[in-house]
N, CA and C of each residue as an Amber inpcrd file, in Angstrom:
protein
   690
 -35.9010000 -81.1930000 -52.8160000 -35.7210000 -79.7510000 -52.9120000
 -36.3880000 -79.0480000 -51.7460000 -37.6340000 -79.4520000 -51.4320000
 -38.3460000 -78.8470000 -50.3040000 -37.6200000 -79.1340000 -48.9970000
 -37.0600000 -80.3640000 -48.9080000 -36.3370000 -80.6910000 -47.6740000
 -35.1200000 -79.7810000 -47.4960000 -34.4030000 -79.4780000 -48.5930000
 -33.2260000 -78.5910000 -48.5240000 -33.6260000 -77.1920000 -48.0960000
 -34.7320000 -76.6760000 -48.6360000 -35.1950000 -75.3360000 -48.2580000
 -35.5680000 -75.2850000 -46.7860000 -36.2120000 -76.3450000 -46.2650000
 -36.6090000 -76.3820000 -44.8610000 -35.3860000 -76.3430000 -43.9520000
 -34.3330000 -77.1190000 -44.3260000 -33.1140000 -77.1150000 -43.5200000
 -32.4570000 -75.7340000 -43.5130000 -32.4720000 -75.0760000 -44.6410000
 -31.8630000 -73.7310000 -44.7400000 -32.5880000 -72.7400000 -43.8390000
 -33.9390000 -72.7930000 -43.8550000 -34.7450000 -71.9000000 -43.0170000
 -34.4790000 -72.1480000 -41.5500000 -34.3940000 -73.4340000 -41.1400000
 -34.1310000 -73.7770000 -39.7420000 -32.7490000 -73.2620000 -39.3090000
 -31.7580000 -73.3800000 -40.2090000 -30.3950000 -72.9210000 -39.8750000
 -30.3700000 -71.4180000 -39.6750000 -31.0340000 -70.6480000 -40.5630000
 -31.0660000 -69.1760000 -40.4400000 -31.7800000 -68.7620000 -39.1640000
 -32.8430000 -69.4800000 -38.8300000 -33.5960000 -69.1690000 -37.6120000
 -32.7170000 -69.3570000 -36.3730000 -31.9040000 -70.4150000 -36.3610000
 -31.0200000 -70.6990000 -35.2320000 -29.9710000 -69.6050000 -35.0740000
 -29.4300000 -69.1240000 -36.2200000 -28.4100000 -68.0610000 -36.1680000
 -28.9880000 -66.7890000 -35.5900000 -30.2120000 -66.4150000 -36.0440000
 -30.8690000 -65.2080000 -35.5400000 -31.1350000 -65.3270000 -34.0460000
 -31.5660000 -66.5020000 -33.5960000 -31.8590000 -66.7030000 -32.1700000
 -30.6140000 -66.5570000 -31.3210000 -29.5020000 -67.0930000 -31.7810000
 -28.2390000 -66.9950000 -31.0320000 -27.7970000 -65.5510000 -30.9280000
 -27.9350000 -64.8140000 -32.0470000 -27.5260000 -63.4020000 -32.0380000
 -28.3650000 -62.5970000 -31.0740000 -29.6520000 -62.8470000 -31.0190000
 -30.5430000 -62.1340000 -30.0960000 -30.1960000 -62.4440000 -28.6400000
 -29.8800000 -63.7230000 -28.3810000 -29.5200000 -64.1120000 -27.0270000
 -28.2340000 -63.4230000 -26.5710000 -27.2530000 -63.3010000 -27.4550000
 -25.9840000 -62.6380000 -27.1190000 -26.1980000 -61.1690000 -26.8000000
 -27.0790000 -60.5370000 -27.5730000 -27.3510000 -59.1170000 -27.3270000
 -28.0140000 -58.9130000 -25.9850000 -28.8950000 -59.8310000 -25.5970000
 -29.5990000 -59.6930000 -24.3190000 -28.6870000 -59.9090000 -23.1370000
 -27.5190000 -60.5610000 -23.3530000 -26.5920000 -60.8390000 -22.2670000
 -25.6640000 -59.6680000 -21.9700000 -25.6930000 -58.5690000 -22.7620000
 -24.8310000 -57.4110000 -22.5070000 -25.3140000 -56.7060000 -21.2670000
 -24.4220000 -56.4020000 -20.2580000 -24.8510000 -55.6980000 -19.0360000
 -25.4380000 -54.3450000 -19.3810000 -26.4550000 -53.9300000 -18.6080000
 -27.1320000 -52.6640000 -18.8510000 -26.1610000 -51.4860000 -18.7560000
 -25.1910000 -51.5730000 -17.8630000 -24.2780000 -50.4490000 -17.6600000
 -23.4290000 -50.1830000 -18.8910000 -23.2490000 -51.2660000 -19.7630000
 -22.3870000 -51.1150000 -20.9220000 -23.1550000 -50.7790000 -22.1820000
 -24.4830000 -50.7400000 -22.1060000 -25.2880000 -50.4410000 -23.2710000
 -25.3930000 -48.9510000 -23.4630000 -25.1850000 -48.4130000 -24.6740000
 -25.3460000 -46.9820000 -24.8930000 -26.7900000 -46.5890000 -24.7340000
 -27.0080000 -45.3730000 -24.1990000 -28.3770000 -44.8710000 -24.0640000
 -28.9710000 -44.6460000 -25.4280000 -30.3360000 -44.6380000 -25.4650000
 -31.0340000 -44.4270000 -26.7290000 -30.5680000 -43.1430000 -27.3690000
 -30.1330000 -43.1910000 -28.5900000 -29.7320000 -41.9980000 -29.3150000
 -28.3230000 -41.5530000 -29.0160000 -27.6410000 -42.2270000 -28.0550000
 -26.2880000 -41.8130000 -27.7100000 -25.2900000 -42.5770000 -28.5440000
 -24.2100000 -41.8990000 -28.8780000 -23.1780000 -42.5440000 -29.6680000
 -22.3870000 -43.4850000 -28.7830000 -21.9780000 -44.6040000 -29.2970000
 -21.1900000 -45.5480000 -28.4950000 -19.8720000 -44.9200000 -28.0890000
 -19.4260000 -45.2970000 -26.9050000 -18.1760000 -44.7330000 -26.3830000
 -17.0800000 -45.7640000 -26.4450000 -15.8480000 -45.2570000 -26.5010000
 -14.6890000 -46.1220000 -26.5240000 -14.1710000 -46.2610000 -25.1020000
 -14.1590000 -47.4660000 -24.5560000 -13.8030000 -47.6800000 -23.1680000
 -12.3860000 -47.2010000 -22.8720000 -11.4660000 -47.4230000 -23.7980000
 -10.0860000 -47.0330000 -23.5390000  -9.9330000 -45.5250000 -23.4920000
 -10.6970000 -44.7770000 -24.3220000 -10.5630000 -43.3250000 -24.3250000
 -11.1950000 -42.7000000 -23.1040000 -12.3350000 -43.2210000 -22.6290000
 -12.9960000 -42.6450000 -21.4590000 -12.1990000 -42.8850000 -20.1990000
 -11.4720000 -43.9900000 -20.1360000 -10.6990000 -44.2670000 -18.9400000
  -9.5380000 -43.2890000 -18.7890000  -9.1070000 -42.7040000 -19.9020000
  -7.9910000 -41.7680000 -19.8440000  -8.4390000 -40.3540000 -19.4990000
  -9.7260000 -40.0360000 -19.6560000 -10.2250000 -38.7040000 -19.3750000
 -10.6790000 -38.6150000 -17.9260000 -10.3170000 -37.5410000 -17.2520000
 -10.7390000 -37.3270000 -15.8740000 -11.5410000 -36.0540000 -15.7840000
 -12.4050000 -35.9780000 -14.7670000 -13.2280000 -34.7870000 -14.5970000
 -12.3460000 -33.6080000 -14.2480000 -12.6580000 -32.4030000 -14.7890000
 -11.8430000 -31.2240000 -14.4650000 -11.9060000 -30.9010000 -12.9860000
 -10.7780000 -30.5530000 -12.4050000 -10.7130000 -30.2440000 -10.9860000
 -10.8800000 -28.7560000 -10.7520000 -11.5090000 -28.4180000  -9.6210000
 -11.6780000 -27.0140000  -9.2650000 -10.3160000 -26.3960000  -8.9890000
 -10.1180000 -25.1270000  -9.3660000  -8.8250000 -24.4890000  -9.1060000
  -8.5200000 -24.4140000  -7.6210000  -7.2860000 -24.6380000  -7.2680000
  -6.8700000 -24.6220000  -5.8700000  -6.5740000 -23.1930000  -5.4350000
  -7.0940000 -22.8030000  -4.2570000  -6.8100000 -21.4790000  -3.7050000
  -5.5210000 -21.5540000  -2.8850000  -4.4090000 -21.3940000  -3.5570000
  -3.1170000 -21.5090000  -2.8950000  -2.6730000 -20.1260000  -2.4630000
  -2.4020000 -19.9600000  -1.1760000  -1.9880000 -18.6630000  -0.6510000
  -0.5800000 -18.3480000  -1.1420000  -0.3370000 -17.0960000  -1.5180000
   1.0090000 -16.7310000  -1.9490000   1.9830000 -16.8280000  -0.7870000
   3.2400000 -17.0840000  -1.0720000   4.2210000 -17.1950000   0.0110000
   4.3500000 -15.8920000   0.7690000   4.5760000 -15.9880000   2.0680000
   4.7410000 -14.7930000   2.8900000   6.0200000 -14.0750000   2.4880000
   5.9860000 -12.7250000   2.4080000   7.1830000 -11.9960000   2.0020000
   8.2920000 -12.0420000   3.0370000   7.9590000 -12.3030000   4.2810000
   8.9650000 -12.4540000   5.3360000   8.5400000 -13.6060000   6.2360000
   9.5060000 -14.2190000   6.8870000   9.1940000 -15.3110000   7.8080000
   8.5300000 -14.7520000   9.0660000   7.4580000 -15.4060000   9.5050000
   6.7190000 -14.9210000  10.6760000   6.6240000 -16.0010000  11.7590000
   7.7070000 -16.7190000  11.9530000   7.6890000 -17.7970000  12.9440000
   7.9700000 -17.3050000  14.3620000   8.4050000 -16.0630000  14.5230000
   8.7230000 -15.5770000  15.8620000   7.4660000 -14.9890000  16.5020000
   7.5220000 -14.8030000  17.8270000   6.4090000 -14.2130000  18.5610000
   6.6300000 -12.7270000  18.7460000   5.5400000 -12.0020000  18.8480000
   5.6270000 -10.5850000  19.1620000   6.3330000 -10.3970000  20.5010000
   7.0050000  -9.2650000  20.6510000   7.6450000  -8.9580000  21.9350000
   6.6200000  -8.8900000  23.0560000   5.3800000  -8.5930000  22.7120000
   4.3260000  -8.4510000  23.7240000   3.4030000  -9.6620000  23.8070000
   3.7840000 -10.7500000  23.1810000   2.9480000 -11.9490000  23.2450000
   2.7510000 -12.3700000  24.7010000   1.5120000 -12.6150000  25.0730000
   1.1180000 -13.0660000  26.4140000   1.3670000 -12.0160000  27.5000000
   1.6910000 -10.7760000  27.1270000   2.0140000  -9.7630000  28.1290000
   0.8790000  -8.7590000  28.3250000   0.4000000  -8.1710000  27.2480000
  -0.6260000  -7.1300000  27.3470000  -1.7090000  -7.3750000  26.3070000
  -2.9390000  -6.9030000  26.5650000  -4.0190000  -7.0850000  25.5890000
  -3.6910000  -6.4210000  24.2540000  -4.0870000  -7.0770000  23.1850000
  -3.9210000  -6.5500000  21.8250000  -2.4490000  -6.2680000  21.4930000
  -1.5450000  -6.9640000  22.1420000  -0.1050000  -6.7890000  21.9430000
   0.3350000  -5.3520000  22.2110000  -0.4990000  -4.6030000  22.9280000
  -0.1860000  -3.2080000  23.2350000  -0.6890000  -2.2230000  22.2010000
  -1.2740000  -2.7310000  21.1060000  -1.7640000  -1.8570000  20.0370000
  -3.2050000  -1.4460000  20.3100000  -3.3430000  -0.5070000  21.2310000
  -4.6680000  -0.0090000  21.5940000  -4.4840000   1.3320000  22.3100000
  -5.0720000   2.3810000  21.7700000  -4.9420000   3.6880000  22.3990000
  -4.3420000   4.7260000  21.4740000  -3.9150000   5.8450000  22.0640000
  -3.3700000   6.9710000  21.3140000  -1.8480000   6.9710000  21.4250000
  -1.1800000   7.0910000  20.2720000   0.2830000   7.1450000  20.2200000
   0.7000000   8.4060000  19.4730000   1.4980000   9.2460000  20.1440000
   1.9620000  10.5010000  19.5540000   3.4340000  10.4280000  19.1920000
   3.8000000  11.1170000  18.1290000   5.1940000  11.1860000  17.7160000
   6.0160000  11.7840000  18.8510000   7.1190000  11.1470000  19.1630000
   7.9530000  11.5500000  20.2910000   8.6260000  12.8940000  20.0100000
   8.2150000  13.9240000  20.7190000   8.7530000  15.2690000  20.5120000
  10.2070000  15.3810000  20.9390000  10.6990000  14.4310000  21.7190000
  12.0830000  14.4710000  22.1900000  13.0500000  13.7580000  21.2530000
  12.5070000  13.0780000  20.2300000  13.3700000  12.3670000  19.2800000
  13.3580000  13.1460000  17.9650000  14.3940000  13.9400000  17.7470000
  14.4000000  14.8960000  16.6470000  14.3180000  14.2500000  15.2670000
  14.9370000  13.1070000  15.0770000  14.8360000  12.4370000  13.7770000
  13.3930000  12.0660000  13.4500000  12.6340000  11.7020000  14.4770000
  11.2230000  11.3690000  14.2660000  10.4140000  12.6250000  13.9310000
  10.6860000  13.7050000  14.6550000   9.9290000  14.9460000  14.4730000
  10.1780000  15.5410000  13.0900000  11.4180000  15.5110000  12.6280000
  11.7750000  16.1740000  11.3700000  11.4670000  15.3400000  10.1350000
  11.3210000  14.0540000  10.2970000  11.0690000  13.1790000   9.1420000
   9.6530000  13.4110000   8.6220000   9.5040000  13.9180000   7.3950000
   8.1690000  14.2500000   6.8700000   7.2770000  13.0350000   6.6210000
   7.8370000  11.8550000   6.6630000   7.0230000  10.6440000   6.4420000
   6.1240000  10.3270000   7.6230000   6.4880000  10.8190000   8.8030000
   5.8430000  10.3480000  10.0240000   4.5580000  11.1110000  10.3500000
   3.4260000  10.4150000  10.4880000   2.2320000  11.0700000  11.0250000
   2.5060000  11.5360000  12.4510000   1.8600000  12.6070000  12.8650000
   2.0880000  13.1180000  14.2230000   1.3670000  12.2670000  15.2750000
   0.3360000  11.5800000  14.8430000  -0.4640000  10.8120000  15.8090000
  -1.0610000   9.5820000  15.1320000  -1.1230000   8.4880000  15.9060000
  -1.7610000   7.2500000  15.4360000  -2.7400000   6.7900000  16.5140000
  -3.9860000   6.6590000  16.1590000  -5.0010000   6.1110000  17.0590000
  -5.2650000   4.6680000  16.6640000  -5.2470000   3.7670000  17.6510000
  -5.4370000   2.3480000  17.3710000  -6.5350000   1.7870000  18.2660000
  -7.4390000   1.0380000  17.6600000  -8.5080000   0.3830000  18.4100000
  -8.3460000  -1.1240000  18.3240000  -7.9110000  -1.7110000  19.4530000
  -7.8590000  -3.1710000  19.6050000  -7.1280000  -3.8650000  18.4570000
  -6.0220000  -3.2700000  18.0280000  -5.1370000  -3.7860000  16.9740000
  -5.8580000  -4.1450000  15.6770000  -7.0010000  -3.4680000  15.4300000
  -7.7450000  -3.7170000  14.2000000  -8.0100000  -2.4510000  13.3900000
  -8.2820000  -1.3560000  14.0730000  -8.6420000  -0.1120000  13.3910000
  -7.5960000   0.9600000  13.6950000  -7.0200000   1.5420000  12.6320000
  -5.9540000   2.5150000  12.7780000  -6.3580000   3.8300000  12.0910000
  -6.0530000   4.9550000  12.7540000  -6.2670000   6.2800000  12.1660000
  -4.9650000   7.0620000  12.2630000  -4.6660000   7.8320000  11.2360000
  -3.4090000   8.5700000  11.1540000  -3.7050000  10.0580000  11.0030000
  -2.9520000  10.8920000  11.7510000  -3.2340000  12.3360000  11.7760000
  -1.9620000  13.1490000  11.5400000  -2.1750000  14.3500000  10.9860000
  -1.0760000  15.2820000  10.7620000  -0.7250000  16.0650000  12.0180000
  -1.5960000  16.0370000  13.0240000  -1.3870000  16.8170000  14.2450000
  -1.6230000  15.9520000  15.4750000  -1.0300000  16.3760000  16.5840000
  -1.1540000  15.6220000  17.8290000  -2.5550000  15.7130000  18.4140000
  -3.3040000  16.7460000  18.0450000  -4.6580000  16.9180000  18.5720000
  -5.6670000  16.0080000  17.8740000  -5.2960000  15.4240000  16.7570000
  -6.1980000  14.5270000  16.0400000  -7.3070000  15.2380000  15.2950000
  -7.0220000  16.4530000  14.8250000  -8.0400000  17.2320000  14.0980000
  -7.7740000  17.2810000  12.5950000  -6.6100000  16.8000000  12.1790000
  -6.2650000  16.8180000  10.7530000  -5.9620000  15.3910000  10.2850000
  -6.9920000  14.6700000   9.9310000  -6.7850000  13.2620000   9.5580000
  -6.0900000  13.0890000   8.2090000  -5.1890000  12.1310000   8.1740000
  -4.5990000  11.6840000   6.9070000  -5.4250000  10.5230000   6.3650000
  -5.7650000   9.6090000   7.2550000  -6.6190000   8.4570000   6.9320000
  -7.2650000   8.0010000   8.2290000  -8.5690000   7.7140000   8.1660000
  -9.2800000   7.3650000   9.3910000  -9.9370000   5.9970000   9.2870000
  -9.9620000   5.3330000  10.4430000 -10.6740000   4.0540000  10.5990000
 -10.2620000   3.0130000   9.5560000  -8.9770000   2.9240000   9.3180000
  -8.4620000   1.9220000   8.3810000  -8.4770000   0.5540000   9.0690000
  -9.0700000  -0.4170000   8.4220000  -9.1690000  -1.7620000   8.9840000
  -7.9730000  -2.6050000   8.5410000  -7.3580000  -3.2810000   9.5220000
  -6.1570000  -4.0680000   9.2300000  -6.2890000  -5.5080000   9.7020000
  -5.4760000  -6.3500000   9.0950000  -5.3720000  -7.7600000   9.4850000
  -3.9650000  -7.9830000  10.0310000  -3.8830000  -8.5790000  11.2050000
  -2.5720000  -8.8720000  11.8050000  -1.9420000 -10.0530000  11.0810000
  -0.7010000  -9.8710000  10.6130000  -0.0460000 -10.8790000   9.7970000
   1.0360000 -11.6580000  10.5470000   1.2280000 -11.3490000  11.8390000
   2.2350000 -12.0610000  12.6140000   3.4600000 -11.1910000  12.8700000
   4.4830000 -11.7860000  13.4490000   5.7100000 -11.0640000  13.7910000
   6.8920000 -11.6600000  13.0460000   7.8690000 -10.8150000  12.7660000
   9.0700000 -11.2740000  12.0800000  10.3050000 -10.7110000  12.7790000
  11.3850000 -11.4220000  12.6990000  12.6160000 -11.0140000  13.3790000
  13.2770000  -9.8460000  12.6600000  13.7890000  -8.9070000  13.4400000
  14.6060000  -7.8470000  12.8550000  15.9190000  -8.4570000  12.3870000
  16.3200000  -8.1340000  11.1620000  17.4860000  -8.7850000  10.5610000
  18.7960000  -8.3930000  11.2230000  18.7940000  -7.3370000  12.0060000
  20.0270000  -6.8670000  12.6380000  20.0480000  -7.0690000  14.1490000
  18.9040000  -6.8330000  14.8010000  18.8930000  -6.7980000  16.2630000
  18.1780000  -7.9790000  16.9260000  17.6500000  -8.8790000  16.1380000
  16.9120000  -9.9820000  16.7740000  17.8310000 -10.9320000  17.5330000
  18.9520000 -11.2760000  16.9380000  19.8270000 -12.2880000  17.5370000
  20.2840000 -11.8670000  18.9310000  20.6290000 -10.5770000  19.0850000
  21.1620000 -10.1160000  20.3690000  20.0890000  -9.6070000  21.3170000
  19.1040000  -8.8780000  20.7500000  18.1110000  -8.2150000  21.6120000
  16.6880000  -8.7530000  21.4410000  16.5030000  -9.7270000  20.5610000
  15.1860000 -10.3180000  20.3020000  14.1790000  -9.2750000  19.7920000
  14.6720000  -8.3200000  19.0350000  13.7990000  -7.2960000  18.4700000
  13.0040000  -7.9020000  17.3140000  11.6990000  -7.7590000  17.3750000
  10.8230000  -8.2880000  16.3280000   9.8320000  -7.2090000  15.9040000
   9.3460000  -7.3460000  14.6970000   8.3640000  -6.4100000  14.1440000
   7.0090000  -7.0860000  14.0200000   5.9640000  -6.4130000  14.4880000
   4.6000000  -6.8800000  14.2500000   4.1060000  -6.2900000  12.9390000
   3.4500000  -7.1170000  12.1340000   3.0620000  -6.7250000  10.7860000
   1.5420000  -6.6690000  10.6400000   1.0660000  -5.6230000   9.9870000
  -0.3600000  -5.4580000   9.7160000  -0.5450000  -5.0970000   8.2430000
  -1.5420000  -5.7180000   7.6210000  -1.8410000  -5.4150000   6.2190000
  -3.2530000  -4.8640000   6.1010000  -3.4100000  -3.8450000   5.2900000
  -4.7040000  -3.2090000   5.0800000  -5.7090000  -4.2300000   4.5510000
  -6.8660000  -4.3050000   5.1980000  -7.9010000  -5.2480000   4.7650000
  -8.5200000  -4.7760000   3.4510000  -8.9310000  -5.7380000   2.6300000
  -9.5420000  -5.4090000   1.3440000 -11.0360000  -5.1890000   1.5520000
 -11.3920000  -3.9270000   1.7230000 -12.7900000  -3.5550000   1.9410000
 -13.1490000  -2.3800000   1.0460000 -14.3710000  -2.3920000   0.5350000
 -14.7870000  -1.3500000  -0.3940000 -14.9140000   0.0160000   0.2690000
 -15.2340000   0.0380000   1.5460000 -15.5350000   1.2990000   2.2080000
 -14.3450000   1.8910000   2.9620000 -13.1450000   1.4530000   2.6790000
 -11.9740000   2.0130000   3.3300000 -11.7760000   3.4740000   2.8880000
 -11.3120000   4.2930000   3.8110000 -10.9110000   5.6500000   3.4850000
  -9.8230000   5.5710000   2.4130000  -9.9580000   6.2960000   1.2920000
  -8.9270000   6.2400000   0.2460000  -7.5280000   6.5550000   0.7650000
  -7.4580000   7.3740000   1.8190000  -6.1570000   7.6970000   2.3900000
  -5.4570000   6.5020000   3.0050000  -6.2060000   5.4450000   3.2900000
  -5.6130000   4.2500000   3.9040000  -4.6310000   3.5570000   2.9670000
  -4.8100000   3.7300000   1.6620000  -3.9420000   3.0460000   0.7030000
  -2.4740000   3.4280000   0.8700000  -2.2360000   4.6060000   1.3830000
  -0.8660000   5.0450000   1.6450000  -0.2170000   4.1770000   2.7160000
  -1.0350000   3.5860000   3.5650000  -0.5550000   2.7820000   4.6930000
  -0.9460000   1.3180000   4.5160000  -0.6760000   0.7730000   3.3410000
  -1.0850000  -0.6050000   3.0680000  -0.3420000  -1.6070000   3.9430000
   0.9360000  -1.3660000   4.1700000   1.7510000  -2.2590000   5.0020000
   2.2460000  -1.4800000   6.2190000   2.0330000  -2.0350000   7.4110000
   2.4980000  -1.4190000   8.6420000   3.4490000  -2.3740000   9.3490000
   4.5510000  -1.8520000   9.8460000   5.4490000  -2.6580000  10.6680000
   5.7590000  -1.8780000  11.9390000   5.6460000  -2.5530000  13.0710000
   5.8550000  -1.9290000  14.3750000   6.8120000  -2.7600000  15.2170000
   7.7380000  -2.0910000  15.8960000   8.3330000  -2.7010000  17.0800000
   7.3590000  -2.3190000  18.1800000   6.6450000  -3.2840000  18.7440000
   5.4720000  -2.9770000  19.5720000   5.8150000  -2.1700000  20.8270000
   4.8100000  -1.5860000  21.4680000   5.0350000  -0.7620000  22.6660000
   5.8740000  -1.4960000  23.7000000   6.9130000  -0.8290000  24.1920000
   7.8330000  -1.4340000  25.1510000   8.4550000  -0.3360000  26.0190000
   9.1400000  -0.7350000  27.0650000   9.8400000   0.2180000  27.9170000
   9.4250000   0.1860000  29.3730000   8.2050000  -0.2610000  29.6500000
   7.7260000  -0.2310000  31.0350000   8.5740000  -1.1140000  31.9500000
   9.0680000  -2.2330000  31.4550000   9.8020000  -3.1710000  32.2920000
  11.1530000  -2.6240000  32.7470000  11.7530000  -1.7310000  31.9540000
  13.0550000  -1.1830000  32.3300000  12.9570000   0.2680000  32.8000000
  11.7600000   0.7070000  33.0800000  11.5830000   2.0370000  33.6300000
  11.4540000   3.1540000  32.6140000  11.6140000   2.8610000  31.3210000
  11.4670000   3.8830000  30.2960000   9.9890000   4.1030000  29.9850000
   9.6290000   5.3100000  29.5300000   8.2410000   5.5270000  29.1120000
   7.8800000   4.5850000  27.9620000   6.6490000   4.1420000  27.9330000
   6.2220000   3.2250000  26.8810000   6.2790000   3.9350000  25.5260000
   6.9120000   3.2660000  24.5690000   7.0090000   3.8260000  23.2220000
   7.0920000   2.6780000  22.2170000   6.9240000   3.0120000  20.9580000
   7.0150000   2.0090000  19.9060000   7.6650000   2.6430000  18.6770000
   8.0330000   1.7990000  17.7180000   8.6510000   2.2750000  16.4720000
   7.7870000   1.8280000  15.2970000   7.7540000   2.6470000  14.2640000
   6.7420000   2.4760000  13.2230000   7.3250000   2.7620000  11.8410000
   6.9530000   1.9170000  10.8860000   7.2380000   2.1450000   9.4680000
   5.9970000   1.7660000   8.6750000   5.8710000   2.3200000   7.4960000
   4.7050000   1.9840000   6.6570000   5.1000000   2.0860000   5.1890000
   4.2670000   1.5330000   4.3420000   4.5150000   1.6160000   2.9120000
   3.3150000   1.1530000   2.1230000   3.3460000   1.4230000   0.8400000
   2.3200000   0.9390000  -0.0900000   3.0480000   0.3190000  -1.2730000
   2.3160000  -0.3460000  -2.1270000   2.9540000  -0.9820000  -3.2810000
   3.7020000   0.0670000  -4.0910000   4.8810000  -0.2730000  -4.6060000
   5.5100000  -1.5990000  -4.6840000   6.3300000  -1.9860000  -3.4560000
   6.1610000  -1.2950000  -2.3470000   6.8650000  -1.6800000  -1.1260000
   6.3170000  -3.0160000  -0.6250000   6.8880000  -3.5040000   0.4590000
   6.4540000  -4.7830000   1.0170000   6.9070000  -4.8460000   2.4650000
   6.4600000  -5.8730000   3.1840000   6.9140000  -6.0690000   4.5560000
   8.4300000  -6.2570000   4.6000000   8.9530000  -7.0170000   3.6510000
  10.3880000  -7.2710000   3.6270000  11.1690000  -5.9760000   3.4580000
  10.6750000  -5.0970000   2.5970000  11.3410000  -3.8130000   2.3900000
  11.3810000  -3.0100000   3.6780000  10.2380000  -2.9550000   4.3860000
  10.1630000  -2.1760000   5.6230000  11.0820000  -2.7390000   6.6970000
  11.0370000  -4.0390000   6.8890000  11.8380000  -4.6640000   7.9440000
  13.3290000  -4.5180000   7.6660000  13.7160000  -4.6470000   6.4080000
  15.1410000  -4.5880000   6.0670000  15.7170000  -3.1830000   6.0850000
  14.8730000  -2.1650000   6.3050000  15.3910000  -0.7990000   6.4140000
  16.3100000  -0.6320000   7.6270000  16.2340000  -1.5620000   8.5600000
  17.1390000  -1.5370000   9.7040000  18.5930000  -1.5640000   9.2460000
  18.8400000  -2.2090000   8.1190000  20.2040000  -2.3550000   7.6170000
  20.6410000  -1.2060000   6.7190000  19.7820000  -0.2160000   6.5140000
  20.1620000   0.9170000   5.6720000  21.3590000   1.6600000   6.2660000
  22.1780000   2.1820000   5.3970000  23.3340000   2.9590000   5.8340000
  22.8680000   4.2130000   6.5630000  23.5410000   4.5540000   7.6330000
  23.1630000   5.7340000   8.3980000  23.3420000   6.9920000   7.5410000
  22.2600000   7.7540000   7.4590000  22.2540000   8.9740000   6.6620000
  21.2780000   9.9370000   7.3080000  21.8030000  10.9420000   8.0140000
  20.9520000  11.8810000   8.7430000  20.0350000  12.6640000   7.8120000
  20.5020000  12.9540000   6.6110000  19.6970000  13.7280000   5.6670000
  18.4640000  12.9590000   5.2050000  18.5720000  11.6280000   5.1730000
  17.4510000  10.7980000   4.7400000  16.7410000  10.1230000   5.9160000
  17.1510000  10.4630000   7.1370000  16.5800000   9.8910000   8.3510000
  16.6650000   8.3600000   8.3370000  17.8100000   7.8760000   7.8770000
  18.0390000   6.4330000   7.7900000  19.0500000   5.9890000   8.8370000
  18.8570000   4.7900000   9.3920000  17.6910000   3.9100000   9.1880000
  16.4400000   4.4680000   9.8690000  15.2980000   4.1090000   9.3430000
  14.0160000   4.6870000   9.7670000  13.5250000   4.0180000  11.0490000
  13.5090000   4.7740000  12.1490000  12.9840000   4.2790000  13.4200000
  12.0510000   5.3290000  14.0190000  10.9680000   5.6470000  13.3500000
  10.0080000   6.6180000  13.8800000   9.5450000   6.1740000  15.2640000
   9.6190000   7.0780000  16.2320000   9.3330000   6.7360000  17.6210000
   8.0630000   7.4230000  18.1010000   7.1580000   6.6280000  18.6950000
   5.8680000   7.1380000  19.1750000   5.6960000   6.8010000  20.6510000
   5.1140000   7.7540000  21.3760000   4.8790000   7.5850000  22.8090000
   3.4870000   7.0040000  23.0510000   3.4200000   6.0740000  23.9910000
   2.1390000   5.4930000  24.3510000   1.3870000   6.3220000  25.3690000
   0.1470000   5.9760000  25.5870000  -0.6560000   6.6370000  26.6060000
  -0.9990000   8.0760000  26.3090000  -0.9240000   8.4740000  25.0450000
  -1.2500000   9.8370000  24.6780000  -0.1760000  10.8440000  25.0060000
   0.9780000  10.4010000  25.4900000   2.0670000  11.3110000  25.8220000
   2.7640000  11.7890000  24.5540000   3.4760000  12.9150000  24.6480000
   4.2050000  13.4510000  23.5210000   5.7150000  13.4210000  23.7390000
   6.1490000  13.0190000  24.9380000   7.5740000  12.9160000  25.2310000
   7.8540000  11.5780000  25.9230000   8.8220000  10.8470000  25.3830000
   9.1460000   9.5450000  25.9740000  10.6200000   9.2080000  25.7990000
  11.4870000  10.2030000  25.9570000  12.9210000   9.9490000  25.9320000
  13.5650000  10.2980000  24.6130000  14.8470000  10.6640000  24.6730000
  15.5680000  11.0720000  23.4620000  16.1610000   9.8930000  22.6940000
  16.2610000   8.7680000  23.3540000  16.8520000   7.6110000  22.6920000
  15.8340000   6.8650000  21.8450000  16.3060000   5.8040000  21.2390000
  15.4200000   4.9890000  20.4030000  14.9250000   3.7740000  21.1700000
């Protein structure tokens, strides 16, 4: 009887020893931390860490693959100095949308005035970002007419009047090469308008009462007269 009990004790001892040895052979990386609940390997492999949101730029409202008419020709693409509404172009003078004067500093800062003397500001020192150039939908193929685009910068200290001029489109200063006085054409808008809306106004049906299509003409160099044509 004693011999049977001794054999039983030895057998139980061997089982306990084997179990302890197996536990010690588990890699440290697979052992749960003290107090941590065991994890399921198959479920953790399916979970991935959350990714940071991607800052994806919205698509451009118009294609801007073309170059400005003044690319590589003049500093700041010609957008620098005082530009007055052309007194010889009656559609420009009579159109109530057109500021009488635009002051531009190095194609970054724009001021708009109700008078040619620059004493009645509509919006002053508006900061803009150049958005590139886009082809005119009607005249680019034959004459390579393109519009330079500027968007109002998002700054807290902007003159509230600048919001009226959120989007600017210009046919940049031109004319010196063919002997005409330097002049440019200008359109502007705010939401819900867009660059595409401004550029496509070239295709508007001719309507003298609505001054369509809109080709506001401004003289460069501070002049007020630069020809009757567009």
